[in-house]
Coordinates of C-alpha atoms in Angstrom, one line a residue:
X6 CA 46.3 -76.8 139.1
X7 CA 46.5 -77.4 135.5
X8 CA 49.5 -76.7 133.3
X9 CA 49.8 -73.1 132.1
X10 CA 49.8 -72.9 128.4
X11 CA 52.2 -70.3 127.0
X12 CA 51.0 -68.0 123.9
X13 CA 51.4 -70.2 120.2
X14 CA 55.0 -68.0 119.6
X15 CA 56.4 -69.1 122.9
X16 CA 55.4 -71.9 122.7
X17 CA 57.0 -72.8 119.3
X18 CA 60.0 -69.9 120.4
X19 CA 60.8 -70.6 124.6
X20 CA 63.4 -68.2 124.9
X21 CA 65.3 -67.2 128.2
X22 CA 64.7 -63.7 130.4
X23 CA 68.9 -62.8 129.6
X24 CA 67.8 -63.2 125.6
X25 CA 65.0 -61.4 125.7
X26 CA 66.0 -58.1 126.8
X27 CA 69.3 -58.2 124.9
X28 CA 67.1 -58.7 121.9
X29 CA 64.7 -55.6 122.9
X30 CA 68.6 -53.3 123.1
X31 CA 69.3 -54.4 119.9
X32 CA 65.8 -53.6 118.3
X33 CA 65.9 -50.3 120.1
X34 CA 69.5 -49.5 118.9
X35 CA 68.2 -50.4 115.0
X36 CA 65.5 -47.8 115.5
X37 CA 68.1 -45.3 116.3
X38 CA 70.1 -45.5 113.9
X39 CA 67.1 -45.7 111.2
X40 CA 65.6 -42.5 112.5
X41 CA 69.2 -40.8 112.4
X42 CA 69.8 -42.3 108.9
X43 CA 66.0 -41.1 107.6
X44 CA 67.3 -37.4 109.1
X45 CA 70.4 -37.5 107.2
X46 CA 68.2 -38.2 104.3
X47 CA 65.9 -35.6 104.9
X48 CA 68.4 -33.0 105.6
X49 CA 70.3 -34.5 102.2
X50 CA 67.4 -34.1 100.1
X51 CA 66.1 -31.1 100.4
X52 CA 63.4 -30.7 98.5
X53 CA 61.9 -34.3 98.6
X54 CA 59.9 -36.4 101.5
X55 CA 61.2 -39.8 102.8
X56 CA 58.8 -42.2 103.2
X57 CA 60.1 -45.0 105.7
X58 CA 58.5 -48.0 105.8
X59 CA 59.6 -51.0 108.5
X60 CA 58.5 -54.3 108.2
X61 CA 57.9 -54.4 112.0
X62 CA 56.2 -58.1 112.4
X63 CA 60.0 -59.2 111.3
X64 CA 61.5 -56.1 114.0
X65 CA 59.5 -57.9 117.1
X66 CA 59.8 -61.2 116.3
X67 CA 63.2 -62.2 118.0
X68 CA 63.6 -65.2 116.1
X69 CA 64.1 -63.7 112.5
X70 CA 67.6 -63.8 111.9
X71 CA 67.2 -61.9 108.3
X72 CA 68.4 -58.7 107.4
X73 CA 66.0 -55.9 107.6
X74 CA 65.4 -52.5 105.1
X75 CA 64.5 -49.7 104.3
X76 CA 62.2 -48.6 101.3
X77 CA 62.4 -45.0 101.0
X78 CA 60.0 -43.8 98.1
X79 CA 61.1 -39.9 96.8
X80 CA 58.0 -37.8 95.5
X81 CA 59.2 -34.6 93.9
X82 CA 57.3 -31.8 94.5
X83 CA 55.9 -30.3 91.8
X84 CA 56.2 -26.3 90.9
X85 CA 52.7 -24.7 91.0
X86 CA 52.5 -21.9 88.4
X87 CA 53.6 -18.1 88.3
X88 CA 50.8 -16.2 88.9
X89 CA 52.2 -12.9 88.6
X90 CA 53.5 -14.3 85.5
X91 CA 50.4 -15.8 84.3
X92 CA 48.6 -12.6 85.0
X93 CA 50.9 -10.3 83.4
X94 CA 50.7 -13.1 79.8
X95 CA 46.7 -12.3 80.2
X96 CA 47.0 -8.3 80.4
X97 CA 49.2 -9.0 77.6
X98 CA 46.5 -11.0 75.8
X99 CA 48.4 -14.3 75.4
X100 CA 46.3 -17.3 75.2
X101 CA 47.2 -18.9 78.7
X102 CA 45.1 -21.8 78.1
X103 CA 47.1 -22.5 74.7
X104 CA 50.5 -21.8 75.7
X105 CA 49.4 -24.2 78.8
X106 CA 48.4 -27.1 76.8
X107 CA 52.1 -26.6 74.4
X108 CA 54.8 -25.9 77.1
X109 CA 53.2 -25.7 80.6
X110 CA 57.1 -25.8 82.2
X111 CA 57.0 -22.0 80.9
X112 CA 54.4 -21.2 83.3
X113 CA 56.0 -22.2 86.3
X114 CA 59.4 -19.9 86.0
X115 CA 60.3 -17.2 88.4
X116 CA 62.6 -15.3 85.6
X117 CA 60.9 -14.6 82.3
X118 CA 61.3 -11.9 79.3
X119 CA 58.1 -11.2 78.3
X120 CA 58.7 -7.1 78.5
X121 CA 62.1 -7.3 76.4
X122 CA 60.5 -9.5 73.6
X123 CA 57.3 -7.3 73.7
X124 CA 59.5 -4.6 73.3
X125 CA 62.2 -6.0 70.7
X126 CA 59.5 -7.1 68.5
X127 CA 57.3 -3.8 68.7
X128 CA 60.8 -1.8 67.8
X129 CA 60.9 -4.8 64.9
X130 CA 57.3 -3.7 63.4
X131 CA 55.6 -5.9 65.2
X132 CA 52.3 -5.4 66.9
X133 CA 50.3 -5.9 70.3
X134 CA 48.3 -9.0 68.5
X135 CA 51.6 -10.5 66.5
X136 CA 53.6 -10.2 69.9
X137 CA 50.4 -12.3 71.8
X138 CA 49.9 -14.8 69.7
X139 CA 53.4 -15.6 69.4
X140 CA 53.8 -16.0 72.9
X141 CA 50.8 -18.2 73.1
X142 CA 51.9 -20.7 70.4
X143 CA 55.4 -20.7 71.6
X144 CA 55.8 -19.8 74.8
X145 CA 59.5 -21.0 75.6
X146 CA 60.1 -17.8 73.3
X147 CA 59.8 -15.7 76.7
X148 CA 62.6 -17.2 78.3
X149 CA 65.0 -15.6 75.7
X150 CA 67.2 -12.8 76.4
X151 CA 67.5 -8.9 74.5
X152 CA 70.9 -10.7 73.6
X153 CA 70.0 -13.7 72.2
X154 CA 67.1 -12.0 70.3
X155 CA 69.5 -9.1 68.8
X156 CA 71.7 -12.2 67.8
X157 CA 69.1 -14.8 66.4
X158 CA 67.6 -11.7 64.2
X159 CA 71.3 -10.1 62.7
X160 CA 71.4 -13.8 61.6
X161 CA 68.0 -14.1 60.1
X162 CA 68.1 -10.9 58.5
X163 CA 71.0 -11.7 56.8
X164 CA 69.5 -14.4 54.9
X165 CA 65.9 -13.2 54.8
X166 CA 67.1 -8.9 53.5
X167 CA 64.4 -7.0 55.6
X168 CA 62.6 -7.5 59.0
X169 CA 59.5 -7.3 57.3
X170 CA 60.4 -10.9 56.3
X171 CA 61.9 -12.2 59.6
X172 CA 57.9 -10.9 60.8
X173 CA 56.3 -12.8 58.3
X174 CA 58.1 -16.0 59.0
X175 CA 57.4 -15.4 62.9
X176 CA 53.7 -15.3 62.2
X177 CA 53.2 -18.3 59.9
X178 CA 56.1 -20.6 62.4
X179 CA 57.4 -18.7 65.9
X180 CA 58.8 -22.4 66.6
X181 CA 61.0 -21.3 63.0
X182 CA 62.8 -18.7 64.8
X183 CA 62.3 -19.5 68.8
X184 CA 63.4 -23.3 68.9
X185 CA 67.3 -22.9 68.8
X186 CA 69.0 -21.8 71.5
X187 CA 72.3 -22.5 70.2
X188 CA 73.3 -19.2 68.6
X189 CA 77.1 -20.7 67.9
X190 CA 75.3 -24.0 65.9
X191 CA 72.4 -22.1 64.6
X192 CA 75.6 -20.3 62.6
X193 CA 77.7 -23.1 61.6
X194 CA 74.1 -24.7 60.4
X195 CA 73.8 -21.6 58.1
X196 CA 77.3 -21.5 56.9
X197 CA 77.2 -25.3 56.4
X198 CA 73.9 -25.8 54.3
X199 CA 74.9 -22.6 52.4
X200 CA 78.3 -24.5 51.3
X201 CA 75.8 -27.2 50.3
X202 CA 74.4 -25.0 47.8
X203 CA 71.0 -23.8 49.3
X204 CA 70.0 -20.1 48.3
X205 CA 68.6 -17.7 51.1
X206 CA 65.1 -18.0 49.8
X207 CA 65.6 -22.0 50.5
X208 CA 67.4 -21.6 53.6
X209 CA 64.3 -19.4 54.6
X210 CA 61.9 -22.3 53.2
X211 CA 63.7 -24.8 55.6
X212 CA 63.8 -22.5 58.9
X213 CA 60.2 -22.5 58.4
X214 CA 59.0 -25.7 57.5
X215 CA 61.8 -28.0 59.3
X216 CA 63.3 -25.4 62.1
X217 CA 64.8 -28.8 63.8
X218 CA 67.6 -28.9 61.2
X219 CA 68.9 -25.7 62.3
X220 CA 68.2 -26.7 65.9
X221 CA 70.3 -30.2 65.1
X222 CA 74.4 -29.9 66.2
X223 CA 76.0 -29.4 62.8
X224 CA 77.6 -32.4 62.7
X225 CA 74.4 -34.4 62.3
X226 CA 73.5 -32.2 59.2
X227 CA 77.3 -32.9 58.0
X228 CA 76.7 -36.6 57.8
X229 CA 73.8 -36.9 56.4
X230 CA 75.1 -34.8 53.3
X231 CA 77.8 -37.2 53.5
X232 CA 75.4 -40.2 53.2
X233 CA 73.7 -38.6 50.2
X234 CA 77.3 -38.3 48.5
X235 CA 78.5 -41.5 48.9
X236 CA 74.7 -42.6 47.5
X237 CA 74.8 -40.6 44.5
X238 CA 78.8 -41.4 44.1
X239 CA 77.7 -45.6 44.5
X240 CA 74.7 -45.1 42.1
X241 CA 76.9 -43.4 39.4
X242 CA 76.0 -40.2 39.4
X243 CA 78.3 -37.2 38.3
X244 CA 77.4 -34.2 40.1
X245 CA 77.2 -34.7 43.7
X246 CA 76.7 -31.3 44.6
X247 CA 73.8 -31.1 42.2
X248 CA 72.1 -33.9 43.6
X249 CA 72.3 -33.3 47.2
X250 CA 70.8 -29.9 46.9
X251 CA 67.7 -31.5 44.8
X252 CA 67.1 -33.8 47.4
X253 CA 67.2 -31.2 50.2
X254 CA 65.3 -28.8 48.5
X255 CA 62.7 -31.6 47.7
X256 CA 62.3 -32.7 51.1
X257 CA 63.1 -29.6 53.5
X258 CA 62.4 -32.6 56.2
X259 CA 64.8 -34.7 55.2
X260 CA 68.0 -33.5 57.2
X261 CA 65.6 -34.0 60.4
X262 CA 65.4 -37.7 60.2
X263 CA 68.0 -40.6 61.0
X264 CA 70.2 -42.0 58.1
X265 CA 68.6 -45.4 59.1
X266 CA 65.2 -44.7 58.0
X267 CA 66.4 -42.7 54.8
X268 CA 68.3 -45.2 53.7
X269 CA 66.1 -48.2 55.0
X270 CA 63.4 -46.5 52.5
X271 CA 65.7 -46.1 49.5
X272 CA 66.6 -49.9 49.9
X273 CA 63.1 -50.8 49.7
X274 CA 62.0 -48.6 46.7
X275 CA 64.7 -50.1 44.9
X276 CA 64.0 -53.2 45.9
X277 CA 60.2 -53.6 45.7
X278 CA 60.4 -51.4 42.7
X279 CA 63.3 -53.9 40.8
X280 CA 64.6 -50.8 39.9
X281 CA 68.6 -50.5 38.1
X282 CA 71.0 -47.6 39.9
X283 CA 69.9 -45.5 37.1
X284 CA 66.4 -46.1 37.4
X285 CA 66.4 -45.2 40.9
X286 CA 68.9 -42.6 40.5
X287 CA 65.8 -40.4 38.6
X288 CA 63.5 -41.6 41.3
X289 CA 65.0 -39.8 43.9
X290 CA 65.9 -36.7 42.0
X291 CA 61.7 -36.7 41.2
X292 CA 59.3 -37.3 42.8
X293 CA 61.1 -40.4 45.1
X294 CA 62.7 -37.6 47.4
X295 CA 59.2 -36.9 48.9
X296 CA 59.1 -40.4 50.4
X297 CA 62.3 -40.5 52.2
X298 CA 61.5 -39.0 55.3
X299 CA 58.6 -41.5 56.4
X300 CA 58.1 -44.2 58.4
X301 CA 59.5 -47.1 57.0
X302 CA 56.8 -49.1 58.0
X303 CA 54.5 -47.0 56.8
X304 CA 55.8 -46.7 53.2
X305 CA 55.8 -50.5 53.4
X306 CA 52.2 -51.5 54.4
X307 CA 50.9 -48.6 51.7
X308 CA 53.5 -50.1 48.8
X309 CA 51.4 -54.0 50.2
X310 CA 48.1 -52.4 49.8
X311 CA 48.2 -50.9 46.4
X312 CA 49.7 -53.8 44.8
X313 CA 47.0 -56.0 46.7
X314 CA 44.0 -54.0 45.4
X315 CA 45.5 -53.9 41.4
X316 CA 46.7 -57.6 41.5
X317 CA 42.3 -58.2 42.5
X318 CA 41.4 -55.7 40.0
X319 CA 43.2 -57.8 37.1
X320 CA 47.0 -55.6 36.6
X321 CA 49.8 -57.3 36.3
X322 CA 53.1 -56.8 38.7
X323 CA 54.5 -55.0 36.1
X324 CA 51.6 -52.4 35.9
X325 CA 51.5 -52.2 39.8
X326 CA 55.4 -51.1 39.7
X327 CA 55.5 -49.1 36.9
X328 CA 52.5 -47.5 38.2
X329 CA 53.9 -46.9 41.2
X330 CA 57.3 -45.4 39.8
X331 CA 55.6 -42.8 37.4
X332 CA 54.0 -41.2 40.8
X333 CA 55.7 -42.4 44.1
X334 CA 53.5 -39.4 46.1
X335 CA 50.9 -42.6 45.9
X336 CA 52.6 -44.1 49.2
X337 CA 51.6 -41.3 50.9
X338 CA 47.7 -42.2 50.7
X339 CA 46.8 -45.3 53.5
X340 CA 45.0 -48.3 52.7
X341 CA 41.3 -47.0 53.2
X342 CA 42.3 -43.5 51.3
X343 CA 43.6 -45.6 48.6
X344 CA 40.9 -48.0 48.3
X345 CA 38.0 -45.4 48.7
X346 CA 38.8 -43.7 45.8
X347 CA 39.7 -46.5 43.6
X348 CA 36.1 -47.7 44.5
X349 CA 35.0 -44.1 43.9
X350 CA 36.1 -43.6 40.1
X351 CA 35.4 -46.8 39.3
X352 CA 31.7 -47.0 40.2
X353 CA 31.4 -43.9 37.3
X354 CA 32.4 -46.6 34.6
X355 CA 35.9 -45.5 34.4
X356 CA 38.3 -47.9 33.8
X357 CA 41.4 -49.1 36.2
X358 CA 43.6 -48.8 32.8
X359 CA 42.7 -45.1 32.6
X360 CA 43.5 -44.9 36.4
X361 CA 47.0 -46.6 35.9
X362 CA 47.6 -43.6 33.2
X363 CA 46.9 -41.0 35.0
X364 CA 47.4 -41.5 38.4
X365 CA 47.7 -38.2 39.7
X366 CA 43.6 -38.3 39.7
X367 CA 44.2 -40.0 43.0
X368 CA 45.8 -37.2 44.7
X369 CA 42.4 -35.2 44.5
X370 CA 39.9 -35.7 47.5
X371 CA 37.5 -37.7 47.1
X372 CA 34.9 -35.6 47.7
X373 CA 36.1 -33.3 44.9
X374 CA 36.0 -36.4 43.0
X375 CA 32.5 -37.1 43.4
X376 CA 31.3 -34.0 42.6
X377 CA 33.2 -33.6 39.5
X378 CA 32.4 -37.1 38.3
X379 CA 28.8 -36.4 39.2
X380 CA 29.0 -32.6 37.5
X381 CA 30.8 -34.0 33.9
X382 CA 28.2 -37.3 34.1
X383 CA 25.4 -34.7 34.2
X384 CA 26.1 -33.0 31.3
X385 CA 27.1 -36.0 28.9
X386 CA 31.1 -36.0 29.3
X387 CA 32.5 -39.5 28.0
X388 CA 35.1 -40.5 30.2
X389 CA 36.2 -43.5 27.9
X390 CA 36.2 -41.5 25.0
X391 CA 37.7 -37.7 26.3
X392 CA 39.6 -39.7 29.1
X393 CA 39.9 -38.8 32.8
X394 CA 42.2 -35.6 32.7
X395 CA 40.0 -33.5 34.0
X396 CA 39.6 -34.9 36.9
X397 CA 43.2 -33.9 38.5
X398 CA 43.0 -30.7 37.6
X399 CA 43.5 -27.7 39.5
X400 CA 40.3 -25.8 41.1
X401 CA 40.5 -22.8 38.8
X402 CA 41.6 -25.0 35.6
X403 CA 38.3 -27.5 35.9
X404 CA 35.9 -24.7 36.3
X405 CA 37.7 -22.8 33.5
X406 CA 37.0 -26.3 31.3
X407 CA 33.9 -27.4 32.5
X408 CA 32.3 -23.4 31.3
X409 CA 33.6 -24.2 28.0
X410 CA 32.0 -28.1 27.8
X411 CA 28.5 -26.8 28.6

């Protein structure tokens, strides 16, 4: 008889009877205590699903001497929506779909509000339609209580006299009045930025337009102000109070950004401007204030751009910064806006000087400019002669003008 051939793992792995079945105890004694550990688990996680996976080609062979594990993966299960809440915002005539798309966690509560705001509002002056389309562009407002509401409002009414106003605001912005929940900060916000100088009517402006700085913990407010003091103080200015109250009022988005990228912007325009303390001093109290609140990067690659296109259109530096510091508002436009309606007003025979004068003409569209160019060109106007004025002007103004040129 020939010699029996064991299997390719026995025969690299010969192994004795006595080892093999204390191998097979200890495999079955590691599954035990897995399947008791993945229990423990389960019953420790409540809501989530262990998923164990064994690596069970090292489990059999006898011969691995490695450790072994686990890899348990967690999957959260995910809330499906309220339908009796979801149907009760319909009857109410809320757009679902829209308050879906902006805060879909709303949907998916058990406890909601939306009776007592319907009701505090109505009892407020507000109607079926003001009450819906609240709730559908800010939905998060439903999960506010009758106490809460009764305490936002006493505050807002307080600075805005009626509730008439506290409505209006609530229709242009219900993210104005809804976003805080704070109640305590929302009040040391108001008592802090009225300290600061700010009238009702601008406190109002800045509830609507940048609610975050009410929603921000006071502190965060406090040192910025104190930034913008120790700026003014460092640039020699005189009336701190004065100047920190422009600057707010100038930018109502300014106390909603980082003191790294306000004062990352400042350092620039200064810089890329070569402008003195002074000089920069009456920037930011003009039109400079506007810019403070973008992206640094952004006022940066606009700032490249228009000095690129002047330097190729023949200006000097020193036309390209002083250009620049008469109307700052023109790093606001991006490299193709820019460049489109330099081409555009140039192509009528109007002259980049002329441009560097006024340029406030680049803060119309440029399809308004077009058709005014084209309108004035039609009926003779010189633009080297009686200049390029017109062009900036206000709908209502160039109509009023170009009736008494025909």
């Amino acid at each position: 008889m020939g010699t029996r051939t064991l299997p390719f793992r026995k025969r690299l792995c010969p192994v004795s009877r006595q080892h093999q079945v204390i191998m097979t105890w200890c495999l079955k004694m590691a599954r035990r205590e897995l399947m008791q550990a993945a229990g423990n688990l389960l019953l420790y996680s409540g809501k989530y699903t262990c998923l164990l996976r064994l690596a069970e080609h090292k489990l059999h062979n006898p011969l691995q001497r490695r450790f072994f594990c686990i890899h348990v993966q967690l999957i959260e299960k995910q809330p499906k929506e309220n339908c009796n809440l979801v149907n009760r915002l319909e009857n109410m005539g809320v757009d679902v779909c829209m308050a879906r798309k902006r805060q879909p966690g709303v949907l998916k509560k058990m406890i909601t509000h939306e009776k007592g705001l319907t009701d505090f509002l109505q009892d407020k002056g507000a109607n079926k339609n003001l009450v819906a389309s609240v709730i559908s562009r800010y939905p998060r407002s439903i999960t506010r209580t009758h106490e809460h509401l009764e305490k936002k409002w006493e505050i807002w009414h307080g600075i805005l006299k009626s509730d008439s106003e506290v409505l209006k605001v609530l229709e242009r912005s219900p993210e104005s009045f809804f976003r805080s929940s704070n109640i305590a900060n929302l009040e040391k916000n108001v008592e802090f930025l009225s300290s600061v100088g700010l009238t009702s009517k601008q406190l109002a402006r800045l509830m609507v337009k940048a609610p975050r700085t009410f929603a921000n913990r006071m502190e965060l407010n406090q040192q910025m102000v104190d930034y913008l003091n120790d700026l003014h103080v460092g640039l020699g200015g005189e009336n701190t109070t004065e100047f920190v109250k422009q600057i707010i009022t100038k930018n109502m988005f300014l106390l909603s950004q980082s003191i790294t990228r306000v004062k990352a912007n400042i350092e620039f325009l200064q810089t890329a401007l070569k402008l003195s303390n002074r000089e920069l001093l009456l920037l930011l109290q003009g039109y400079g204030a506007d810019l403070l609140d973008l992206c640094h990067d952004y006022v940066k690659l606009n700032f490249r751009n228009i000095k690129f296109q002047l330097l190729a259109l023949g200006c000097t530096d020193e036309q390209v910064i002083h250009f620049v510091f008469r109307y700052p508002p023109l790093l606001y436009l991006s490299p193709n806006t820019f460049s489109d309606k330099i081409d555009c007003i140039l192509k009528s025979g109007i002259h980049i000087q002329q441009i560097l004068d006024k340029p406030r003409v680049l803060d119309v569209g440029i399809n308004t400019l077009t058709t005014r160019i084209s309108r004035l060109q039609d009926i003779g106007y010189n633009f080297q002669k009686d200049g390029i004025g017109l062009l900036e002007f206000s709908k209502t103004r160039f109509e009023a003008k170009f009736k008494k040129l025909l």
